[in-house]
Every structure is written in structure tokens, then in C-alpha cells.
Backbone as a ProteinNet text record, in pm:
[ID]
protein_1_A
[PRIMARY]
XXXXXXXXXXXXXXXXXXXXXXXXXXXXXXXXXXXXXXXXXXXXXXXXXXXXXXXXXXXXXXXXXXXXXXXXXXXXXXXXXXXXXXXXXXXXXXXXXXXXXXXXXXXXXXXXXXXXXXXXXXXXXXXXXXXXXXXXXXXXXXXXXXXXXXXXXXXXXXXXXXXXXXXXXXXXXXXXXXXXXXX
[TERTIARY]
14489.3	14423.4	14470	14458.5	14497.6	14401.1	14453.1	14374.6	14282.5	14331.6	14250.6	14229.9	14110.9	14081.7	14131.2	14180.1	14226.1	14374.2	14407.7	14546.4	14588.8	14697.3	14744.2	14867.1	14892.7	14812.9	14691.7	14590.5	14470.5	14477	14463.1	14468.2	14330.7	14285.5	14159.7	14157.5	14064.8	14044.5	13920	13931.3	13814.9	13720.3	13611	13509.3	13560.1	13672.3	13732.4	13843.9	13862.5	13963.3	14104.3	14120.2	14253.4	14293	14418.8	14471.7	14498.8	14440.3	14454.4	14509.3	14601	14654.5	14616.4	14553.8	14519	14604.5	14669.8	14756.1	14770	14821.2	14844.7	14949.8	14929.6	15023	15152.7	15264.5	15396.5	15457	15547.5	15608.2	15672.1	15725	15787.7	15685.6	15556.9	15450.4	15412.7	15469.6	15422.6	15424.2	15534.5	15542.6	15437.6	15415.5	15314.5	15173.6	15148	15016.5	14995.5	15098.8	15089	15063.2	15126.4	15104.1	14957.6	14899.5	14758.6	14673	14698.2	14618.1	14647.6	14768.7	14799.2	14719.4	14694.9	14617.3	14468.2	14429.9	14291	14199.6	14085.1	13981.7	13846.3	13752.6	13765.8	13820.2	13904.3	13959.8	13863.3	13855.3	13782.6	13631.5	13574	13427.6	13372.2	13438.8	13389.2	13440.5	13361.8	13397.8	13531.9	13559.7	13684.4	13804.3	13780.5	13890.6	13889.4	14004	14134.3	14151.4	14226.5	14241.3	14296.2	14240.2	14286.2	14424.8	14464.1	14594.3	14704.1	14812	14919.2	14974.5	15016	15079.5	14982.4	14856.3	14755.7	14728.7	14717.4	14693.1	14808.8	14931.5	15047.7	15052.1	15019.2	15014.6	14901.8	14784.1	14670.4	14707.9	14771.3	14809.4	14910.1	15004.6	15101.7	15030.5	14933.1	14857	14777.5	14707.3	14626.1	14714.3	14824.8	14908.7	14983	14999.7	15068.1	14970.4	14841.6	14745.1	14641.1	14616.2	14511.3	14573.4	14493	14531.3	14496.1	14590.6	14573.4	14589.8	14502.8	14515.1	14536.5	14615.8	14627.7	14591.6	14544.9	14517.7	14614.2	14680.2	14780.7	14741.2	14764.9	14752.8	14881.8	14957.2	15086.6	15175.7	15181.8	15267.6	15224.2	15104.8	15049	14938.6	14939.6	14832.5	14707.3	14599	14473	14359.5	14386.7	14286.5	14351.3	14285.6	14336.2	14217.3	14225.7	14122.9	14192.6	14130.9	14191.5	14084.6	14124.5	14033.4	14110.1	14054.1	14118.5	14097.1	14192.8	14179.7	14262.5	14310.7	14393.9	14316.7	14189.6	14106.5	13976.5	13974.4	13856.6	13730.8	13744.6	13625.2	13545.3	13611.7	13542	13478	13415.1	13351.2	13444.3	13530.8	13631.7	13573.9	13642.8	13607.6	13670.9	13599.3	13645.1	13656.5	13767.8	13790.5	13823.6	13776.7	13815.8	13813.3	13916.5	13927	13977.6	13909.4	13945.3	13977.9	14090.9	14133.8	14033.7	14005	13915.3	13972	13886.1	13927.7	13921.1	13916.5	13905.2	13777.5	13695	13567.4	13464	13364.6	13255.7	13305.6	13412.4	13469.6	13483.6	13426.7	13431.8	13540.1	13630.6	13741.5	13694.2	13605.6	13554.5	13482	13404	13333.6	13432.8	13531	13630.1	13706.2	13753.2	13828.9	13740.6	13615.5	13524.3	13490.5	13474.2	13448.4	13568.3	13688	13809.2	13818	13793.8	13801.3	13692.1	13573.4	13466.9	13513.4	13573	13622.3	13735.2	13824.1	13933.5	13876.6	13776.5	13713.9	13650.2	13580	13516.4	13621.7	13726.2	13831.6	13903.4	13900.9	13964.8	13873.7	13748.6	13655.9	13570.3	13572.6	13488.5	13341.7	13260	13115.3	13048.3	13108.7	13057.5	13166	13150.6	13238.7	13149.7	13204.3	13124.7	13205.9	13135.2	13198.2	13108.7	13164.6	13088.7	13091.8	12977.5	12967.8	12877.9	12910.6	12829.2	12698.6	12586.7	12454.7	12445	12513.8	12507.9	12598.7	12681	12774.2	12703	12611.7	12528	12607.6	12715.9	12798.5	12860.8	12918.3	12979.3	12872.9	12759	12651	12607.6	12597.6	12560.4	12662.9	12791.7	12897.6	12881.9	12864.7	12855.1	12732.2	12622.1	12502.6	12525	12601.1	12633.2	12705.4	12787.3	12866.9	12789.2	12665.3	12572.5	12583	12642.4	12634.9	12492.7	12448.1	12316.2	12330.2	12240.8	12244.7	12208.9	12271	12233	12227.1	12144.3	12133	12046.5	12045.2	11959.3	12014	11928.5	11965.8	12032.5	12149	12224.7	12310.2	12393	12482.3	12577.6	12636.6	12719	12637.2	12643.9	12567.6	12661.7	12624.3	12699.8	12632	12715.5	12666.4	12742.3	12677.7	12745.3	12717.3	12809.2	12796.8	12802	12691.4	12686.9	12744.1	12845.6	12909.8	12856	12766.2	12703.3	12793.8	12814	12898.8	12828.2	12854.8	12798.2	12912.5	12922.6	13026	12963.3	13033.7	12985.5	13101.9	13073.4	13181.6	13256.6	13384.3	13470	13526	13539.4	13587.7	13720	13803.9	13933.3	13921.3	13802	13782.7	13795.2	13845.3	13855.1	13720.6	13696.3	13572.2	13587.4	13484.8	13484.5	13385.9	13428.1	13341.2	13298.8	13170	13118.8	13029.3	13030	12949.2	12808.2	12712.2	12572.5	12526.3	12486.3	12444.1	12317.2
8812.7	8723.9	8751.1	8874.4	8913.2	8857	8829.5	8789.1	8671.5	8575.2	8457.6	8376.6	8323.5	8240.3	8098.5	8068.5	7935	7922.6	7823	7797	7665	7669	7550.6	7492.7	7364.8	7266.6	7222.5	7176.5	7122	6970.5	6901.2	6754.5	6700	6599	6534.4	6392.2	6315.4	6179.1	6180.4	6120.7	6115.6	6004.9	5986.1	5888.5	5744.8	5720.2	5586.4	5574.4	5680.2	5676.3	5711	5758.5	5793.6	5932.4	5947.3	6077.1	6164	6283	6378.1	6508.4	6569.7	6701.4	6797	6909.3	7013.6	7134.7	7186.4	7303.4	7377.8	7501.8	7575.2	7505.6	7516.3	7464.9	7544.1	7473.3	7535.8	7489.5	7567.6	7531.8	7393.6	7354.3	7222.4	7108.5	7140.4	7040.1	7014.2	7090.5	7086.6	6945.7	6874.1	6741.1	6645.9	6652.3	6565.1	6602.5	6732.5	6776.5	6737.7	6754.7	6714.8	6564.6	6486.3	6341.6	6309.2	6383.4	6360.6	6380.9	6489.5	6517.1	6419.2	6367.3	6267.6	6139.2	6105.2	5985.4	6013.4	6139.9	6178.5	6126.5	6073.8	6031	6072.7	6106.8	6124.6	6263	6269.5	6397.4	6463.8	6595.2	6672.2	6677.5	6616.5	6617.1	6745	6801.8	6922.2	7045.8	7099.2	7217.5	7198.5	7074.1	7043.4	7028.8	7022.5	7016.7	6885.8	6841.6	6884.3	6842	6919.6	6888.4	6747	6673.2	6536.3	6526.2	6624.6	6619.4	6660.9	6581.2	6605	6746.4	6793.3	6925.4	7037.2	7025.2	7126.6	7123.3	7002.7	6987.8	7046.3	7018.8	7070.8	7223.7	7280.8	7427	7484.9	7422.3	7466.7	7465.2	7357.6	7346.5	7454.3	7482.3	7588.8	7723.3	7748.7	7873.9	7883.7	7777.1	7778.8	7797.1	7724.6	7733.8	7865.9	7935.2	8064.5	8182	8159.7	8269.5	8264.6	8149.1	8131.7	8101.9	8116.9	8063.1	7914.9	7829.3	7685.1	7612.3	7516.2	7424.1	7284.7	7205.8	7065.2	6981.3	6861	6762.5	6647.4	6607.1	6501.6	6382.8	6264.6	6140.5	6064	6041.3	5971.2	6035.1	6166.2	6244.4	6239.5	6186.9	6186.7	6291.7	6374.9	6472.9	6398.4	6415.7	6347.9	6447.1	6576.2	6678.3	6812	6891.8	7024.3	7118.2	7231.4	7334.6	7466.5	7549.2	7676	7784.2	7904	8017.9	8140.3	8211.3	8329.7	8448.4	8469.7	8575.3	8699.5	8713.8	8830.2	8959.9	8959.6	9078.6	9035.7	9032.7	8983.6	9066.6	9188.2	9268.4	9209.6	9127.5	9059.3	8932.4	8858.1	8731.8	8618.6	8570.5	8472.5	8335.4	8271.1	8135.2	8036.2	7928.7	7823.5	7693.4	7623	7493.1	7392.4	7270.1	7163.7	7031.2	6950.7	6817.6	6723.2	6610.6	6509.8	6381.2	6321.1	6197.6	6085.7	6005.7	5892.9	5808	5748.2	5673.8	5758.8	5892.1	5983.6	6066.4	6035.3	6105.1	6044	6123	6078.6	6037.2	6100.5	6069.3	6193.4	6306.7	6428.8	6526.8	6486.5	6573.6	6693.9	6672	6783.5	6886.1	6839.3	6930.8	7008.7	6939	7006.1	7113	7080.2	7176.9	7293.7	7265.9	7372.6	7465.8	7411.9	7496.8	7586.1	7531.3	7610.9	7723.1	7691.5	7793.6	7898.4	7857.6	7954.6	8052.4	8000	8085.9	8176.4	8123.4	8204.7	8318.1	8287.9	8390.6	8497.9	8456.9	8554.4	8640.3	8577.1	8651.8	8748.3	8718.6	8805.3	8917.6	8917.6	9023.8	8994.9	8871.5	8836.6	8841.8	8889.5	8892.8	8764.9	8702.7	8575.6	8506	8375.5	8295	8206.2	8156.6	8076.2	7959.1	7862.6	7745.1	7691.9	7602.9	7532.1	7384	7318.2	7175.3	7109.8	6987	6910.9	6871.4	6887.4	6857.4	6715.1	6621.5	6481.3	6450	6544.7	6520.3	6546.6	6458	6478.4	6475.4	6398.8	6395.8	6532.7	6593	6725.6	6829.7	6822.1	6918	6908.7	6787.4	6769.2	6836.2	6819.3	6884.2	7035.4	7090.1	7235.3	7290.9	7218.8	7264.5	7263.4	7165.9	7162.6	7289.3	7342.1	7460.9	7588.8	7576.3	7686.1	7744	7672.3	7714.6	7691.3	7777.4	7765.3	7781.8	7716.7	7728.4	7869.7	7912.3	8038.1	8011.5	8087.6	8071.3	7952.7	7925.3	7820.9	7680.8	7585	7444	7402.1	7337.6	7291.1	7173.2	7120.6	7010.6	7056.4	7174	7235.9	7346.2	7355.2	7456.9	7539.4	7664.1	7750.6	7751.5	7753.9	7768.5	7884.6	7955.4	8064.4	8054.9	8108.8	8116.2	8263	8314.1	8451.8	8450.7	8530.4	8538.2	8661.6	8638.2	8749.4	8792	8920.7	8975	9091.3	9105.7	9216.9	9279.3	9409.1	9474.7	9528.7	9511.1	9559.7	9622.2	9713.7	9777.1	9673.8	9691.8	9604.2	9687.1	9628.7	9706	9778	9725.4	9788.3	9909.1	9933.9	10044.2	9999.4	9876.5	9823.1	9764.5	9759.5	9698.9	9547.9	9481.8	9337.1	9283.7	9184	9121.9	8986.1	8962.1	8833.4	8774.6	8642.5	8572.8	8555.9	8578.3	8557	8433.7	8328.3	8207	8228.8
15516.5	15607.1	15748.8	15789.4	15923.1	16026.5	16143	16258.9	16228.7	16154.1	16125.2	16251.8	16266.7	16383.3	16362.6	16242.5	16210.8	16240.7	16318.9	16355.2	16290.7	16216.2	16143.4	16209.9	16189.7	16116.8	16198	16126.8	16189.6	16173.8	16285.1	16284	16321.9	16248.4	16285.1	16231.3	16278.5	16228.6	16141.1	16023.1	15935.3	15981.8	15909.8	15950.2	15949	15883.3	15883	15986.4	16068	16173.3	16128.1	16005.1	15954.7	16003.1	16039.2	16082.8	15961	15961	15850.4	15907.3	15834.8	15870	15758.1	15793.8	15696.8	15728.2	15624.3	15642.6	15510.7	15518.3	15394	15306.8	15178.6	15078.6	15085.1	15067	15054.4	14922.4	14867.7	14738.2	14740.1	14855.1	14865	14853.3	14857.7	14844.2	14698.5	14606.8	14467.7	14408	14422.7	14361.2	14417.9	14549.6	14612.3	14566.4	14551.5	14505.2	14359.2	14278.7	14138.2	14127.8	14213.5	14213.8	14246.5	14342.9	14374.3	14249.7	14176.8	14057.6	13944.6	13937	13834.7	13857.7	13985	14018.8	14035.4	14037.6	14062.2	13952	13990.6	13895.6	13948.8	13866.5	13722.5	13690.1	13591.2	13547.8	13449.1	13456.8	13357.2	13370.6	13473.3	13485.2	13544.5	13641.8	13709.7	13636.9	13547.2	13468.4	13397.9	13358.6	13289.5	13380.9	13511.7	13608.3	13685.8	13731	13683.2	13537.4	13461.3	13319.1	13297.3	13202.1	13178.7	13113.8	13033.5	12966	13064.3	13070.5	13168.2	13163.7	13046.1	13038.6	13075.8	13036.1	13070.7	13221	13277.7	13421.3	13502.3	13461	13533.5	13527.5	13412	13399.7	13485.4	13482.3	13564.1	13711.7	13757	13897.6	13935.4	13847.5	13873.8	13887.9	13802.3	13808.7	13938.4	13975.8	14098.1	14221.4	14228.5	14349.3	14358.6	14247.7	14254.5	14264.4	14235.8	14233.3	14344.1	14403	14503.2	14639.8	14745.8	14876.5	14871.8	14906.4	14891.6	15023.6	15047.3	15160.1	15103.9	15175.6	15139.7	15261.3	15233.7	15338	15315.9	15422.6	15414.4	15501.4	15447.9	15524.4	15500.8	15608.1	15597.4	15490.8	15491.1	15401.4	15254.3	15227.2	15092.1	15086.5	14981.4	14964.4	14919.5	14997.6	14967.1	14942.7	14962.2	14937.9	14909.7	14827	14790.7	14776.6	14843.2	14831.2	14801.8	14719.5	14680.3	14673.6	14714	14716.1	14669.3	14572.9	14517.2	14611.1	14702.6	14803.8	14773.7	14649.7	14618.5	14632.2	14602.5	14621.1	14687.4	14823	14893.3	14870.3	14814.7	14787.9	14671.6	14591.5	14482.7	14537.9	14453.4	14492.2	14449.3	14540.5	14499.8	14463.2	14371	14331.5	14428.4	14457.7	14547.5	14469.5	14488.4	14425.6	14534.4	14521.3	14613.4	14539.4	14564.4	14506.4	14614.6	14629.5	14728.2	14652.7	14687.2	14622.5	14650.9	14547.7	14567.4	14681.8	14758.1	14876.7	15002.7	14985.2	15099.1	15090.1	14991.9	14976.5	15070.9	15106	15194.2	15332.2	15376.8	15508.5	15595.8	15553.7	15633.2	15593.2	15504.7	15466.6	15385.2	15289.5	15208.9	15293.5	15388.9	15479.1	15563.9	15620.8	15706.1	15628.3	15508.8	15429.8	15386.2	15351.2	15308.8	15424.1	15543.9	15660.8	15691.1	15680	15703.3	15600.4	15473.5	15369	15385.8	15428.4	15456	15564	15670.7	15778.4	15730.5	15645.6	15591.2	15505.3	15425	15340.6	15427.2	15531.2	15619.6	15688.6	15740	15808.4	15714.9	15584.2	15485.1	15437.9	15482.4	15445.2	15324.2	15274.1	15159.4	15198.6	15108.4	15130.4	15080.7	14978.8	14929.9	14849.6	14835.4	14751.1	14664.2	14555.1	14463.3	14410.7	14353.9	14294.7	14184.8	14105.4	14002.8	14037.2	14026.5	14056.2	13952.5	13917.4	13823.6	13892.1	13825.7	13883.9	13936.8	13872.8	13914.4	14033.5	14075.4	14186.2	14319.1	14352.5	14471.2	14601	14605.8	14727.9	14753	14649.4	14665	14697.9	14632.9	14659.9	14805.8	14857.9	14998.5	15090.8	15060.6	15139.8	15133.7	15014.6	15000	15071.8	15067.7	15139.6	15290.7	15341.6	15485.2	15527.7	15437.7	15467.3	15433.9	15385.9	15357.7	15216.7	15123.1	14983.3	14934.5	14841.9	14780.8	14630	14555.6	14410.1	14367.2	14256.2	14192	14042.2	13973.8	13829.2	13790.8	13661.8	13607.6	13627	13593.4	13604.5	13474.6	13487.6	13372.7	13418.5	13330.4	13367.8	13477.5	13460.6	13564.3	13628.3	13760.5	13833.2	13917.6	13935.7	14026	14161.5	14263.8	14400.1	14461.7	14552.4	14621.3	14770	14844.9	14989.9	15027.6	15077.6	15125.9	15266.7	15288	15418.8	15488.3	15579.9	15651.6	15765.7	15774.9	15880.2	15946.2	16071.6	16147	16225.5	16220.9	16299.6	16426.4	16535	16664	16738.7	16828.4	16902.1	16985.3	16993.8	17073.3	17187.9	17308	17423	17398.7	17310.4	17285.5	17194.1	17142	17048.5	16904.1	16883	16747.7	16708.5	16579.8	16532.1	16537.6	16579.5	16587.7	16484.6	16408.7	16310.5	16363.5	16364.1	16409.7	16303.3	16295.7	16196.9	16250.8	16165.7	16201.2	16125.1	16192.8	16120.5	16042
[MASK]
+++++++++++++++++++++++++++++++++++++++++++++++++++++++++++++++++++++++++++++++++++++++++++++++++++++++++++++++++++++++++++++++++++++++++++++++++++++++++++++++++++++++++++++++++++++++

């Protein structure tokens, strides 16, 4: 993720006026993030995530935090949002995950985190990213569409959405190639 245009931490106020800090996950955040998932509801609805069983959920979280690029959102030192993107091989089509704690949904946090992750994916050279969402989760679908995700594949209980990241290279005065996003 060289030369990312995103500078952390990012501070903003959500639609309810609460101060939120978004930053990359650190190992010292593990207990707070695990606590968010322990209180998260509903468990297991979105493609079985987060897993409802404690031991399975804890193992899943360990795998995601050690294998993906992770962002957390904090309010008063409590983790209220988590987004993850598999950026180990940006030439592939990485999977995107996002979970927002109840009470912080529909307040702009999901959109903010998704926009940051979209920019991180683009800066890493990804051509597209994808996610799975439950067809009935209209709030999440609305957020993903704001960020330019589109449905792919057939209609089912769970649907896949993808975001094509269009890039154009143009000459840069320094002689380096410059990548710019085309809306």
C-alpha cells in the first residue's frame, strides 16, 4: 500500500454528532475488537458471519486480523466498526468485509469506512473488490451502492456485489507514472 492518499487516523462526526476515529487495526486492539463481535447482533446472518459460536467466532477473527488489512472505528475507545480487505495479492479480486455495531448503523460510518477501503484498494493496485450481502439487508446494500458496488450473478438469499476500480495511467512531470481514478 505504497503512496496511499489516506492519512490516519481519520476523525469525523457521524450523523448523530458522535466523534469517531477510523484507523488501521493493531494487535493491541484485539480484545476490544473481539468484544465488539461478542456483542454484535445479529450473528451469523451475513454469509454466516460473524460466526454465532464463541470459539468459531474468535478463531475467525484471529484469521481475519492476521490475513487481511483491517480498519477499526472507535468511539470513546470502544470499537464500533470493523472493515477488512484481503490485500495480500492485489492482482486478485480481494474480498471486502464490514461490520458496524448496532447503534452506529445508518449514521454514515459504513459509508465512510467503505470509501476509505475503496481508496486503499485502488492505491494498492486492485482492479476490483467484492463482497457478499444478504438480499434483505437493504441498509447495507444502499451503503455499498453509494460507494459504487454493483450486483453480480444471480438473485438469491445472499448476493455478491463487486466494485470495479477503474484506473487510468497518465504521464507525470517527474517521469513516474501517475494513477488517477476515473469516476
